[in-house]
Coordinates of C-alpha atoms and ligand atoms in Angstrom, one line a residue:
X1 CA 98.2 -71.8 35.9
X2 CA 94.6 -71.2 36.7
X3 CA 92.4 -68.3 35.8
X4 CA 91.1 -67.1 38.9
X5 CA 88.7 -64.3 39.9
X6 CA 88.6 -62.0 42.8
X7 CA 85.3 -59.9 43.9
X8 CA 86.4 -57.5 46.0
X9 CA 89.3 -55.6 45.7
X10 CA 89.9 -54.1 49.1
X11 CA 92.9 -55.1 51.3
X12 CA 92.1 -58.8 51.2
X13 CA 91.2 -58.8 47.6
X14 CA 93.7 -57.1 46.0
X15 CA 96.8 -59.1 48.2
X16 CA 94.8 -61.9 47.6
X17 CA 94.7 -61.3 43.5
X18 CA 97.7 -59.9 43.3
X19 CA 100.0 -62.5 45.4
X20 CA 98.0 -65.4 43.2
X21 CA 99.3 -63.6 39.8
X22 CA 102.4 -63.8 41.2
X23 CA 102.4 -67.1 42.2
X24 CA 101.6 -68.0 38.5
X25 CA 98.1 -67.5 37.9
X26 CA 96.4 -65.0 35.1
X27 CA 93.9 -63.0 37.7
X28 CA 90.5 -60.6 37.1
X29 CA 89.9 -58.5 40.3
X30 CA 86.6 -57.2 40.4
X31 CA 85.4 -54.0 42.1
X32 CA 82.2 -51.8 41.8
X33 CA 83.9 -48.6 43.0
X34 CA 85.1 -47.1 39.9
X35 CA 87.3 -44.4 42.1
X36 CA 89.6 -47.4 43.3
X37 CA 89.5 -49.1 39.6
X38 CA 90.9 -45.7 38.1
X39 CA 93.5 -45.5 40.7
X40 CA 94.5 -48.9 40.2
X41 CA 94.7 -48.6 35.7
X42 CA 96.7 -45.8 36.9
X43 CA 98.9 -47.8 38.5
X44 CA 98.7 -46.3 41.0
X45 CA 97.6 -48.4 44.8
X46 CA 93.9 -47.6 46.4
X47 CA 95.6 -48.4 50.1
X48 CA 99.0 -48.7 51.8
X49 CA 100.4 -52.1 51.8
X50 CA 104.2 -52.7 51.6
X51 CA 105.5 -55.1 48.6
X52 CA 102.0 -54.2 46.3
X53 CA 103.4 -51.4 45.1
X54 CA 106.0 -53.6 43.5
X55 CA 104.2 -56.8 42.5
X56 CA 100.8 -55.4 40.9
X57 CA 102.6 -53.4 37.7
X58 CA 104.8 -56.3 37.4
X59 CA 102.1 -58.4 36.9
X60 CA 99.7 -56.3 35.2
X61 CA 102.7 -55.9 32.5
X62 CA 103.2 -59.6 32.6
X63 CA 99.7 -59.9 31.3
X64 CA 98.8 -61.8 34.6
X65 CA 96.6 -59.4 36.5
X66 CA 93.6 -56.9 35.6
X67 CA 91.1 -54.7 37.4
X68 CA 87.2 -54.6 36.1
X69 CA 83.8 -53.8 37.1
X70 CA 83.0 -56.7 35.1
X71 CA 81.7 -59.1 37.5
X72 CA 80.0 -61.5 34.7
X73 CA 82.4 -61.8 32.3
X74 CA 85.4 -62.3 34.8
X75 CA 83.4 -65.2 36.7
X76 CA 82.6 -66.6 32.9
X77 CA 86.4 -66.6 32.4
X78 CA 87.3 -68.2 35.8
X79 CA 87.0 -71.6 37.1
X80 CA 87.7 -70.1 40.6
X81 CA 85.3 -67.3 41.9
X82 CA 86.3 -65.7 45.7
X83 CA 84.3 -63.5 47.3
X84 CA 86.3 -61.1 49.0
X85 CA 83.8 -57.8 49.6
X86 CA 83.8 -56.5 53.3
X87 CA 81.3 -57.5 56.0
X88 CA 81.1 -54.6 58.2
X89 CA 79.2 -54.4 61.2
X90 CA 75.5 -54.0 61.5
X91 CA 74.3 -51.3 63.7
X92 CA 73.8 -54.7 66.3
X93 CA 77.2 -56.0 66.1
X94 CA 76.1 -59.0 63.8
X95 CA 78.1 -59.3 60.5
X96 CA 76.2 -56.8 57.3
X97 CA 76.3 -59.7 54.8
X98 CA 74.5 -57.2 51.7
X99 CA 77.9 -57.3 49.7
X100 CA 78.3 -61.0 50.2
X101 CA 74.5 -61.7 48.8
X102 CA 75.1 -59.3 45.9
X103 CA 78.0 -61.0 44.6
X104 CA 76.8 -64.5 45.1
X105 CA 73.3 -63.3 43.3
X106 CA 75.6 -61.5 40.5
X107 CA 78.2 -64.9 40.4
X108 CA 75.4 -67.0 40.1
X109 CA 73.7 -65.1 37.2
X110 CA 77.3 -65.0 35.2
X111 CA 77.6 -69.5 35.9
X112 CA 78.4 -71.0 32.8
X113 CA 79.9 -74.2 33.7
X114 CA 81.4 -75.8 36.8
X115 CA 83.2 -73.3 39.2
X116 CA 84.9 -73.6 43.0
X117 CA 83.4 -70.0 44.9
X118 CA 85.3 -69.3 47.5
X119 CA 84.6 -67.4 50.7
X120 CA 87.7 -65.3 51.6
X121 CA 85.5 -63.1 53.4
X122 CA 84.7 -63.2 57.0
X123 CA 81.4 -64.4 56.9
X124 CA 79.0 -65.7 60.1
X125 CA 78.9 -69.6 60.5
X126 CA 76.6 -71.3 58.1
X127 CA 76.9 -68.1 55.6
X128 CA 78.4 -70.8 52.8
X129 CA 75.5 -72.6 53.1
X130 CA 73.5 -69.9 52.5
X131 CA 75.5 -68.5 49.5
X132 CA 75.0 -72.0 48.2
X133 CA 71.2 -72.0 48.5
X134 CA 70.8 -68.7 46.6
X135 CA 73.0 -69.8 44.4
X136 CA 70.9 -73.1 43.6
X137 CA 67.7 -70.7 43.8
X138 CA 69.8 -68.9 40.4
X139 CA 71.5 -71.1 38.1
X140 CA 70.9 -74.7 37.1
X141 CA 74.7 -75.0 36.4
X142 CA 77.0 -76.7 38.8
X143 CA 79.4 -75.2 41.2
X144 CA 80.7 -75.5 45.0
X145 CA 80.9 -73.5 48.1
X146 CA 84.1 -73.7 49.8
X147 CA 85.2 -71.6 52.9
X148 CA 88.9 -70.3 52.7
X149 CA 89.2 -68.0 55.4
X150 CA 91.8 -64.9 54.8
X151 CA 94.5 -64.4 58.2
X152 CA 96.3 -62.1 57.0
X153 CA 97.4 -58.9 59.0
X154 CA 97.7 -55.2 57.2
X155 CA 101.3 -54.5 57.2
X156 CA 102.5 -57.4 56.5
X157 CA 99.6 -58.4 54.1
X158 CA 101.7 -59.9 51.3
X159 CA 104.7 -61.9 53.4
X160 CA 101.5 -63.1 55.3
X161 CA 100.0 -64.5 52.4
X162 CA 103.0 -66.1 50.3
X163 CA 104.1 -67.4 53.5
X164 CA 101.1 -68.5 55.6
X165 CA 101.1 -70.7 59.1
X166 CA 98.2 -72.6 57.5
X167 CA 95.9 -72.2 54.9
X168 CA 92.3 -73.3 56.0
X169 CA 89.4 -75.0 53.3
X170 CA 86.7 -75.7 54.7
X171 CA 84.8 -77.9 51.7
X172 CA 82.9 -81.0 51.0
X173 CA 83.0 -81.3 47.4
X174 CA 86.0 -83.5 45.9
X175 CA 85.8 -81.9 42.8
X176 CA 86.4 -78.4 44.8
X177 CA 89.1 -79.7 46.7
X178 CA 91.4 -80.9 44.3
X179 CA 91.0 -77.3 42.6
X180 CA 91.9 -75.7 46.1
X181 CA 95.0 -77.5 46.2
X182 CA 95.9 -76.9 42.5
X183 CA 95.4 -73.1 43.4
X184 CA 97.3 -72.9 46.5
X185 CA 99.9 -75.5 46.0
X186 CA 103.2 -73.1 44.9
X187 CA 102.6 -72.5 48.6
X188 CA 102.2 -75.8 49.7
X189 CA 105.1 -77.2 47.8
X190 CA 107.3 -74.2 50.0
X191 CA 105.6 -75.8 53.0
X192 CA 102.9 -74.0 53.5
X193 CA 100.0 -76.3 56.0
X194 CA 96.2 -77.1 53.8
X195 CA 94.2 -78.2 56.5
X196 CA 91.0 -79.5 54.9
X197 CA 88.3 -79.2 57.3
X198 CA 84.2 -79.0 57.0
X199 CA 82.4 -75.6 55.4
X200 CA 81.4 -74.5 59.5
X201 CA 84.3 -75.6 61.4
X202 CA 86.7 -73.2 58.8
X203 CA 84.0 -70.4 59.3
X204 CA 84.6 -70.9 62.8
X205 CA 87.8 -71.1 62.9
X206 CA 88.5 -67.8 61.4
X207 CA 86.3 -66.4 64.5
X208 CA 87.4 -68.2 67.1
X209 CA 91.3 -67.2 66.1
X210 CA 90.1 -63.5 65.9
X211 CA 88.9 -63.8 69.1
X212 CA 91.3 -65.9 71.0
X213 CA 93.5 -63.3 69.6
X214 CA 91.7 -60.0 70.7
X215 CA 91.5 -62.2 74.2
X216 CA 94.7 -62.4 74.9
X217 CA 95.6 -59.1 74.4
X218 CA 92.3 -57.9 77.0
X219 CA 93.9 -59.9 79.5
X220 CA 97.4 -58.6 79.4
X221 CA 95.9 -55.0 79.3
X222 CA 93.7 -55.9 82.2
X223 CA 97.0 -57.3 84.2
X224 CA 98.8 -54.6 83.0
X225 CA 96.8 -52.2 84.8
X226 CA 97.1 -54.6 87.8
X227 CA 100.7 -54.6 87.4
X228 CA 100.9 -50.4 87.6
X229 CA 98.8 -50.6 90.8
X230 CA 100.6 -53.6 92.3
X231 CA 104.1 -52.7 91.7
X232 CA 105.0 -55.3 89.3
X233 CA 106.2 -54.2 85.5
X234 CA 104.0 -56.1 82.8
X235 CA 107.7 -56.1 80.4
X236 CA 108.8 -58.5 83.0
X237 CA 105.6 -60.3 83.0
X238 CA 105.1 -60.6 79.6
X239 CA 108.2 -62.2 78.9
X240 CA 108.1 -64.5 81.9
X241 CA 105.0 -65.7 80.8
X242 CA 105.6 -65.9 76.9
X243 CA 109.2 -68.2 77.7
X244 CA 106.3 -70.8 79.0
X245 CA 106.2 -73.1 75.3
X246 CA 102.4 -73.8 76.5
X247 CA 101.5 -69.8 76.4
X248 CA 103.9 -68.7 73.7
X249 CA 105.1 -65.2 73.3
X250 CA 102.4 -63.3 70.6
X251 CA 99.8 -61.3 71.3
X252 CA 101.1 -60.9 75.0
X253 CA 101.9 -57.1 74.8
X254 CA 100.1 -54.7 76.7
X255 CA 98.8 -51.3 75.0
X256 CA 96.3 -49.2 74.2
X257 CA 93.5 -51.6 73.1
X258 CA 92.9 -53.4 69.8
X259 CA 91.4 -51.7 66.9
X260 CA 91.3 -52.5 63.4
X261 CA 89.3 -54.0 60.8
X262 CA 89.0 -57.3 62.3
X263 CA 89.2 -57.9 65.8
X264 CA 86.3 -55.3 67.0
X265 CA 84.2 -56.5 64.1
X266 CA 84.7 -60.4 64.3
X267 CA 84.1 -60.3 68.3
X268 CA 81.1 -58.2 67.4
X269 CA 79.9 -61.0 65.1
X270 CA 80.6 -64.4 67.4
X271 CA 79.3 -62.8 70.3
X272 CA 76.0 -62.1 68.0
X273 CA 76.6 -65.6 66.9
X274 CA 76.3 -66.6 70.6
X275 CA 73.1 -64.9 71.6
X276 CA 71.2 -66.3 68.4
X277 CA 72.0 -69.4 69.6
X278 CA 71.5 -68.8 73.2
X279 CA 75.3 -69.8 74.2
X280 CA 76.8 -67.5 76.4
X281 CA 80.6 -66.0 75.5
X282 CA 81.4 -64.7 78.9
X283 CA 84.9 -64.3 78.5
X284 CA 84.9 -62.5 75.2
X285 CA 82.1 -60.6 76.3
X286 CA 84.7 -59.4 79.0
X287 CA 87.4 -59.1 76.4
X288 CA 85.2 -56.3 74.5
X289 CA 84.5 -55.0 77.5
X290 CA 88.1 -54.3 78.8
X291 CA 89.3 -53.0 75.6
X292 CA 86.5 -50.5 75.7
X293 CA 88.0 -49.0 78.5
X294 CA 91.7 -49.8 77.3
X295 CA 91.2 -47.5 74.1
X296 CA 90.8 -44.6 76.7
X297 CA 93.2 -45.1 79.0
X298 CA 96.5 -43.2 77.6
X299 CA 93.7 -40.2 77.9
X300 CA 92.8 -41.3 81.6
X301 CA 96.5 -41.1 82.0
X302 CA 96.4 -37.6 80.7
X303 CA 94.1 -36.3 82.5
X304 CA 95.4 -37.9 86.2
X305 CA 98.8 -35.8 85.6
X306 CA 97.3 -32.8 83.9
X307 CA 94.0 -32.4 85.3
X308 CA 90.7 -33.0 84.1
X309 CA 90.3 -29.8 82.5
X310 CA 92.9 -29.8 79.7
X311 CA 92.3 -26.1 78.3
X312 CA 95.3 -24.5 77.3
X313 CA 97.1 -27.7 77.1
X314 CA 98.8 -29.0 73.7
X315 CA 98.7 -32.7 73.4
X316 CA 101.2 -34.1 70.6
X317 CA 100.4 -37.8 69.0
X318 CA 102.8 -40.1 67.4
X319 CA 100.8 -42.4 65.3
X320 CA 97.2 -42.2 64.3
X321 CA 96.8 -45.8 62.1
X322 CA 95.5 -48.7 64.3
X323 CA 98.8 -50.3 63.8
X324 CA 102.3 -49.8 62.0
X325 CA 102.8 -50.2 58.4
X326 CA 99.2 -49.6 57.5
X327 CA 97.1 -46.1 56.9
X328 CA 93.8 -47.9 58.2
X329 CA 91.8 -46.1 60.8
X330 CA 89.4 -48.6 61.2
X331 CA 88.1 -48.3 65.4
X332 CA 91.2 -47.3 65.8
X333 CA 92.2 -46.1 69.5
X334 CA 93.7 -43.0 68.4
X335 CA 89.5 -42.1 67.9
X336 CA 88.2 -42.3 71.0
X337 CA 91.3 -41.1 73.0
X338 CA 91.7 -37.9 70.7
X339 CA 87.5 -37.5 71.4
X340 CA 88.4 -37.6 74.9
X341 CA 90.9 -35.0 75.2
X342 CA 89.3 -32.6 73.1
X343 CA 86.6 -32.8 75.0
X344 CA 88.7 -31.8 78.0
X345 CA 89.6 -29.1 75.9
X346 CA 92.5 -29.8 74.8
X347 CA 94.1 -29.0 71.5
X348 CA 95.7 -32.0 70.3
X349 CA 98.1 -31.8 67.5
X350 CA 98.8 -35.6 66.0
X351 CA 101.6 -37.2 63.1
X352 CA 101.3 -40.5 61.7
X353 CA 103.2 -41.3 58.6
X354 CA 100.7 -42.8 56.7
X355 CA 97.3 -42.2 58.0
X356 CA 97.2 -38.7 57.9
X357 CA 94.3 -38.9 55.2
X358 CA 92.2 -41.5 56.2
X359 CA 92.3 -39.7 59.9
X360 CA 91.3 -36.6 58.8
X361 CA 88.4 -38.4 57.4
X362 CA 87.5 -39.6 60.9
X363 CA 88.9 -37.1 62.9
X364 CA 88.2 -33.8 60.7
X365 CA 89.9 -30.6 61.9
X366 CA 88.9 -31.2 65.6
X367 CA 92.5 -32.4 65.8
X368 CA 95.3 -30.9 63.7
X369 CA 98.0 -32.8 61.6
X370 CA 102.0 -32.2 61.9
X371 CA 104.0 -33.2 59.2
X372 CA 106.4 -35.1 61.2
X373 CA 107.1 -35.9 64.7
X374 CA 108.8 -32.9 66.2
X375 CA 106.0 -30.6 64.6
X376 CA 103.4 -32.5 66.2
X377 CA 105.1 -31.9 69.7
X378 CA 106.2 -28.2 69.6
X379 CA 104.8 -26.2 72.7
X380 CA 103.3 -29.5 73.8
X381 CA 102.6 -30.7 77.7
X382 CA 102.5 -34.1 76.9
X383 CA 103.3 -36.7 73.7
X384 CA 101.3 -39.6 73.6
X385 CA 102.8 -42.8 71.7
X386 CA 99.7 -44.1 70.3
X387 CA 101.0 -46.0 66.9
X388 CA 104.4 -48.2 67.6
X389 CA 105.8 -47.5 63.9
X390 CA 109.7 -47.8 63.9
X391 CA 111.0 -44.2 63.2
X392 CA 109.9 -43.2 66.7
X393 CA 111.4 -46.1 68.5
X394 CA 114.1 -44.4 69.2
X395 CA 114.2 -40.4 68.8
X396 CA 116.0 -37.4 69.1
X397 CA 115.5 -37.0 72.9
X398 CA 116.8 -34.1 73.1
X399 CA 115.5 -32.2 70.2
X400 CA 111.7 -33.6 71.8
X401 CA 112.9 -32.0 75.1
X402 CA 113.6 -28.9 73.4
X403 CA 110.5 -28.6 72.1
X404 CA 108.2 -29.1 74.4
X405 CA 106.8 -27.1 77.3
X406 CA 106.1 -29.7 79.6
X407 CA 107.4 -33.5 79.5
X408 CA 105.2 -35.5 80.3
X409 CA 105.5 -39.1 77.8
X410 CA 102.9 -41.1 77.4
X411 CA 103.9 -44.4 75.9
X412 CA 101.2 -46.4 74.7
X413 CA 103.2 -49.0 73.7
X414 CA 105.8 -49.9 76.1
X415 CA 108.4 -48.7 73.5
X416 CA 111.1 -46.7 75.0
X417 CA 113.1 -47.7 78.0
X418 CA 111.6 -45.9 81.0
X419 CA 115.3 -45.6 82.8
X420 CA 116.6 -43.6 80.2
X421 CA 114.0 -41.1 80.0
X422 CA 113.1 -40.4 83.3
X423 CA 117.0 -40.3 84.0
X424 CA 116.8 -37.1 81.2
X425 CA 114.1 -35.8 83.1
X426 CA 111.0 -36.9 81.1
X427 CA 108.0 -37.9 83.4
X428 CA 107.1 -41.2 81.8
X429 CA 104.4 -43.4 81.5
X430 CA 103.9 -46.5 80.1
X431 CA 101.4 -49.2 80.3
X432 CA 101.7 -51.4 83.0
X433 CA 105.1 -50.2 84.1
X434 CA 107.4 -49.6 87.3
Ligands
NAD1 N1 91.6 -56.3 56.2 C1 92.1 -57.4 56.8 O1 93.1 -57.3 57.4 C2 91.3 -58.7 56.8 C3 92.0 -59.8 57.1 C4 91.3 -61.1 57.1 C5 90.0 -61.1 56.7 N2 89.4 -60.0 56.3 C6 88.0 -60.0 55.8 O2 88.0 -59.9 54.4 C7 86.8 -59.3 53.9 C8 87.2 -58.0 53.1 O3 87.9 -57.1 54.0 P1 88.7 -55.9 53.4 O4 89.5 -55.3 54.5 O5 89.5 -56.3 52.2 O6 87.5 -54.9 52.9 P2 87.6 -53.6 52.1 O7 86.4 -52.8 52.5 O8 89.0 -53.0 52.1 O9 87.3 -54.1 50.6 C9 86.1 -54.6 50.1 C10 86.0 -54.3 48.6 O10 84.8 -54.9 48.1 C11 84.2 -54.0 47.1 N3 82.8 -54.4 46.9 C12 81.8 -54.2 47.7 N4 80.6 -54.7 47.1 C13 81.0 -55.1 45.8 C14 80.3 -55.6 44.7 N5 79.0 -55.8 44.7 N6 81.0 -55.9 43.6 C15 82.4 -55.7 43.6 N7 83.1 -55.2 44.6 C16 82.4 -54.9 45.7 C17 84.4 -52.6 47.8 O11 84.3 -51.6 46.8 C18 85.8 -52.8 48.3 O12 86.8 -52.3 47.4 C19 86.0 -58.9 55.2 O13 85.1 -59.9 55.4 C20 87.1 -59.0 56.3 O14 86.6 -59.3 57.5 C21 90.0 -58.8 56.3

């Protein structure tokens, strides 16, 4: 058991704290916005995440997990600090690093002995370095700066954690590194991968997987659209290429661009990386590019079938969030392709089962909000799969017939089995599809 503190307690934070308590360890998270700490003594969760709901009462009634806004005396009480606020993107791409600097100025004000601070943050190469150095500038105690880079993925936030494909430390004090794998070894004794690495390769290597990521999915979008004008049908592609053990099947599908959190902002932040150091990215330069014009696309569709004046015409959206299982509406595509047919004057009526009320926050009333999937499409031209979350894998066809006026499907995701529905009648359109 180790007391451990957490700064930050967004999405990374609170899994983070939470899946540490309940590996063993007695946990402070730390936040400074007292609307989410209220929430969160309520027992009640700040965000969606499947399996939280669960595990923090549990281990707040086990004694092992608390919520504060005091950032001094939960560092005083720790022997390991991480640093998990955001770090959005500047207005020029590069990574904001305010909340980071606050919190290693306020951790280095509370030292009172040796202590391991952690970076769980996504934070620009040679940011540890820096954190160190105004730490130093601070206190005369001792500590270390260690890089742990967070990959997990909303949605599946907590199984991603308890059962990671690696955890990465990037660290070059002894003394730090035998606390790292103290901390994380319940999940190294299940099997779990420490790679110990230096401080700049781990913060690199949390951008360069980001990227490779957000990469792979440009180019399949890219040959997707080369598939539709071709002839060929990226499903086919996709798996062909994925049985090659050299390529791999993730991250292959084609859709309606990436959003998120993550992938826009870390791409952002290496290619900003890049230009400081005068080294070209080309090909993620072209990634960000492509996905630009991905995010747009289902609306391009639209707008081909229906005309570029959309007035008159009701649009129905299944899924707002940037992904399944998650309510966050961070750059997510549902943005700029709603944007783009309202502009055309189109009145676009839009479900998601969980980010209703973080869209409307983005969104306002220029769209409206159905309270589940067959209200969205009443009287509706065209429904637009944006959001691949389970319950509309596979729904009432006939009932969705029913109620629309016109049947034009848009499916953003390659979800449902063209045959079928243009067999029933539907005009369908998928992503890269025969
Ligand atoms: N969200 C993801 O899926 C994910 C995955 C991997 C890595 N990351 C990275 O982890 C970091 C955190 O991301 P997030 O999505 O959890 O962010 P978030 O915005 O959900 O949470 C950040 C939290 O930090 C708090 N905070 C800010 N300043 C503070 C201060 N001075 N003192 C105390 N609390 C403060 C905020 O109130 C907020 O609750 C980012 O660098 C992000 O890139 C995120």
């Amino acid at each position: 058991m180790m007391n451990v503190a957490v700064v930050g307690t967004g999405y990374v934070g609170l899994v983070a704290g939470t899946c540490f308590a309940e590996l063993g360890h007695r946990v402070v998270c730390v936040d400074n916005d007292q609307h989410k700490l209220a929430i969160l003594r309520a027992g009640k969760l700040p965000i969606y995440e499947p399996g939280l709901e669960e595990m923090v009462p549990k281990n707040v009634q086990r004694g092992r997990l608390v919520f504060t806004d005091d950032l001094a005396r939960a560092v005083r009480d720790s022997e390991v600090v991480f640093i998990a606020v955001g770090t959005p993107p500047g207005e020029d791409g590069s990574a904001d690093l305010r909340y980071v600097i606050a919190v290693a100025e306020a951790i280095a004000d509370a030292l009172n002995g040796f202590k391991v601070i952690v970076m769980k943050s996504t934070v620009p190469i040679g940011t540890c370095d820096r954190v160190r150095a105004i730490i130093a500038s601070r206190s005369k105690e001792h500590f270390a700066v260690v890089s742990n880079p967070e990959f997990l993925r909303e949605g599946v936030a907590v199984p991603d954690f308890m059962r990671p494909d690696r955890i990465i430390v990037g660290a070059s004090d002894e003394r730090a590194v035998e606390v790292m794998r103290r901390l994380y070894r319940p999940l190294t004794a299940d099997g779990a991968k420490f790679l110990l690495m230096d401080v700049r390769s781990s913060e690199m290597t949390k951008y360069a997987s980001n990227s490779m990521l957000a990469t792979r999915i440009s180019f399949m979008n890219e040959i997707a659209t080369l598939c539709e004008r071709v002839g060929a049908d990226v499903e086919n592609v996709r798996r062909g290429m994925g049985a090659d053990a050299r390529i791999g099947p993730h991250f292959l599908k084609a859709g309606v661009g990436y959003g998120g959190s993550c992938f826009p902002k870390d791409v952002a932040a290496l290619l900003k990386t890049a230009e400081e150091y005068t080294t070209p990215l080309r090909i993620l330069e072209a990634t960000t590019a492509a996905n630009v014009v991905q995010k747009v696309r289902l609306a391009e569709l639209v707008k081909n079938d229906l005309g570029d004046d959309l007035s008159g015409k009701r649009i129905g959206l299944w899924g707002l969030a940037f992904k399944p299982q998650t309510d966050d509406m961070r750059e997510a595509p549902s943005v700029p392709m709603s944007q783009v047919l309202v502009e055309a004057g189109a009145e676009v009526v839009a479900y998601d089962p969980a980010a209703r009320h973080t869209a409307h926050q983005v969104l306002g009333d220029r769209i409206r909000y159905a309270e589940d999937p067959y209200q969205a499409i009443e009287g509706a031209d065209a429904l637009c799969l944006v959001t691949e979350w389970s319950e509309f894998t596979a729904p009432d066809w006939e009932r969705v017939w029913a109620l629309m006026r016109d049947h034009f499907l848009y499916d953003g995701r390659n979800l449902w089995e063209p045959r079928e529905l243009i067999t029933q009648g539907f005009k369908y359109r998928g992503i890269g599809r025969r």
